[in-house]
Amino acid sequence: MLARALTAVSPALRGSLHVRQTCLPLSRVAQRKNVLAHASAASGGAEQDAVNVFLIDGKLVERPLGAVQRLSKPLQAAFVAAVYGALGLGTWAWCAHVGPAIAAAAPGLHAFFVGTRMAWLGALFTVVGVAHFTAHDVIKSMYPKQGSWGFWSLPGSASFHTNWTGVAEVLGGGALLLAWAVPSLLPKLPAGLLPLVNKCLFALTLAVTPANIYMCTHNAPGPSPALLPWPVHLWRLVMQVVLLSSFWDMAHP
């Protein structure tokens, strides 16, 4: 086990594996990664004996393995599939039942939500899209590493995927903001343009979902300085259902 291997190396190294965030020169970061790799190899390379290491703005961030990450690869893959299944089922339930029920029980609240959603959805996606560039390393830390869950393997670097999704979020969010702020433009645009924007944002939300799942399964830092508890991840899942159902509804007026 890693604990025994670390005892043989030094007590200082064992203490350094506690969850923390430290600022190190890049050369020291590389040395630190090598130490962790050798320590893991000494324990037979067992994943459950390692820690997750992220590099954010020159700071080495170590996080313990997530609960899902400690499971076998098939179970990890099943968890990812279950999340997407829950999103699909939740989106259908919201569009078919929850939304109409809210409209019937609280028509004023529902009308306010429908009337303002282009504004806050547009602002949300625009701000998050800009953060892909102003806080690049933070957002990049959420991108799943190759081999995650036993199947994740996409061409392109984490920076590439962080950049293109950021551009897409700014464009989509900006389009919603413009449509809300200048409604007089809508009659001059092709009839299907705004529904197309919402279809693209629906697809984009599904495309970036693995980053949210990675935060849950692998304790990826993202914008959070501390580990997120399970209730927060569940709340984020519900919020994604709200996003998806809103985009779906606006894409099918």
mmCIF file of N, CA and C in Angstrom, residues 143-146 152-164:
data_model
loop_
_atom_site.group_PDB
_atom_site.id
_atom_site.type_symbol
_atom_site.label_atom_id
_atom_site.label_comp_id
_atom_site.label_asym_id
_atom_site.label_seq_id
_atom_site.Cartn_x
_atom_site.Cartn_y
_atom_site.Cartn_z
ATOM 1 N N TYR A 143 -11.968 19.566 -17.215
ATOM 2 C CA TYR A 143 -12.018 18.698 -18.393
ATOM 3 C C TYR A 143 -11.494 17.309 -18.033
ATOM 4 N N PRO A 144 -12.248 16.257 -18.333
ATOM 5 C CA PRO A 144 -11.823 14.899 -17.939
ATOM 6 C C PRO A 144 -10.498 14.503 -18.581
ATOM 7 N N LYS A 145 -9.644 13.896 -17.782
ATOM 8 C CA LYS A 145 -8.383 13.389 -18.307
ATOM 9 C C LYS A 145 -8.635 12.139 -19.143
ATOM 10 N N GLN A 146 -7.734 11.907 -20.091
ATOM 11 C CA GLN A 146 -7.878 10.736 -20.948
ATOM 12 C C GLN A 146 -7.945 9.466 -20.097
ATOM 13 N N TRP A 152 -13.198 7.560 -21.551
ATOM 14 C CA TRP A 152 -13.076 8.918 -22.081
ATOM 15 C C TRP A 152 -11.815 9.065 -22.919
ATOM 16 N N SER A 153 -11.996 9.392 -24.201
ATOM 17 C CA SER A 153 -10.850 9.572 -25.091
ATOM 18 C C SER A 153 -11.289 10.434 -26.267
ATOM 19 N N LEU A 154 -10.948 11.716 -26.214
ATOM 20 C CA LEU A 154 -11.290 12.641 -27.292
ATOM 21 C C LEU A 154 -10.019 13.266 -27.852
ATOM 22 N N PRO A 155 -9.962 13.480 -29.165
ATOM 23 C CA PRO A 155 -8.814 14.213 -29.716
ATOM 24 C C PRO A 155 -8.856 15.665 -29.269
ATOM 25 N N GLY A 156 -7.700 16.272 -29.219
ATOM 26 C CA GLY A 156 -7.626 17.669 -28.803
ATOM 27 C C GLY A 156 -7.272 17.795 -27.337
ATOM 28 N N SER A 157 -6.590 18.877 -27.015
ATOM 29 C CA SER A 157 -6.144 19.108 -25.642
ATOM 30 C C SER A 157 -7.275 19.669 -24.792
ATOM 31 N N ALA A 158 -7.042 19.682 -23.478
ATOM 32 C CA ALA A 158 -8.019 20.276 -22.564
ATOM 33 C C ALA A 158 -8.197 21.765 -22.860
ATOM 34 N N SER A 159 -7.105 22.441 -23.222
ATOM 35 C CA SER A 159 -7.193 23.866 -23.561
ATOM 36 C C SER A 159 -8.055 24.090 -24.801
ATOM 37 N N PHE A 160 -7.893 23.223 -25.788
ATOM 38 C CA PHE A 160 -8.690 23.354 -27.011
ATOM 39 C C PHE A 160 -10.181 23.256 -26.707
ATOM 40 N N HIS A 161 -10.570 22.256 -25.930
ATOM 41 C CA HIS A 161 -11.987 22.070 -25.629
ATOM 42 C C HIS A 161 -12.505 23.179 -24.707
ATOM 43 N N THR A 162 -11.647 23.672 -23.833
ATOM 44 C CA THR A 162 -12.040 24.812 -23.000
ATOM 45 C C THR A 162 -12.288 26.046 -23.857
ATOM 46 N N ASN A 163 -11.451 26.241 -24.874
ATOM 47 C CA ASN A 163 -11.576 27.427 -25.725
ATOM 48 C C ASN A 163 -12.818 27.376 -26.614
ATOM 49 N N TRP A 164 -13.031 26.244 -27.292
ATOM 50 C CA TRP A 164 -14.151 26.231 -28.239
ATOM 51 C C TRP A 164 -15.497 26.261 -27.518
#
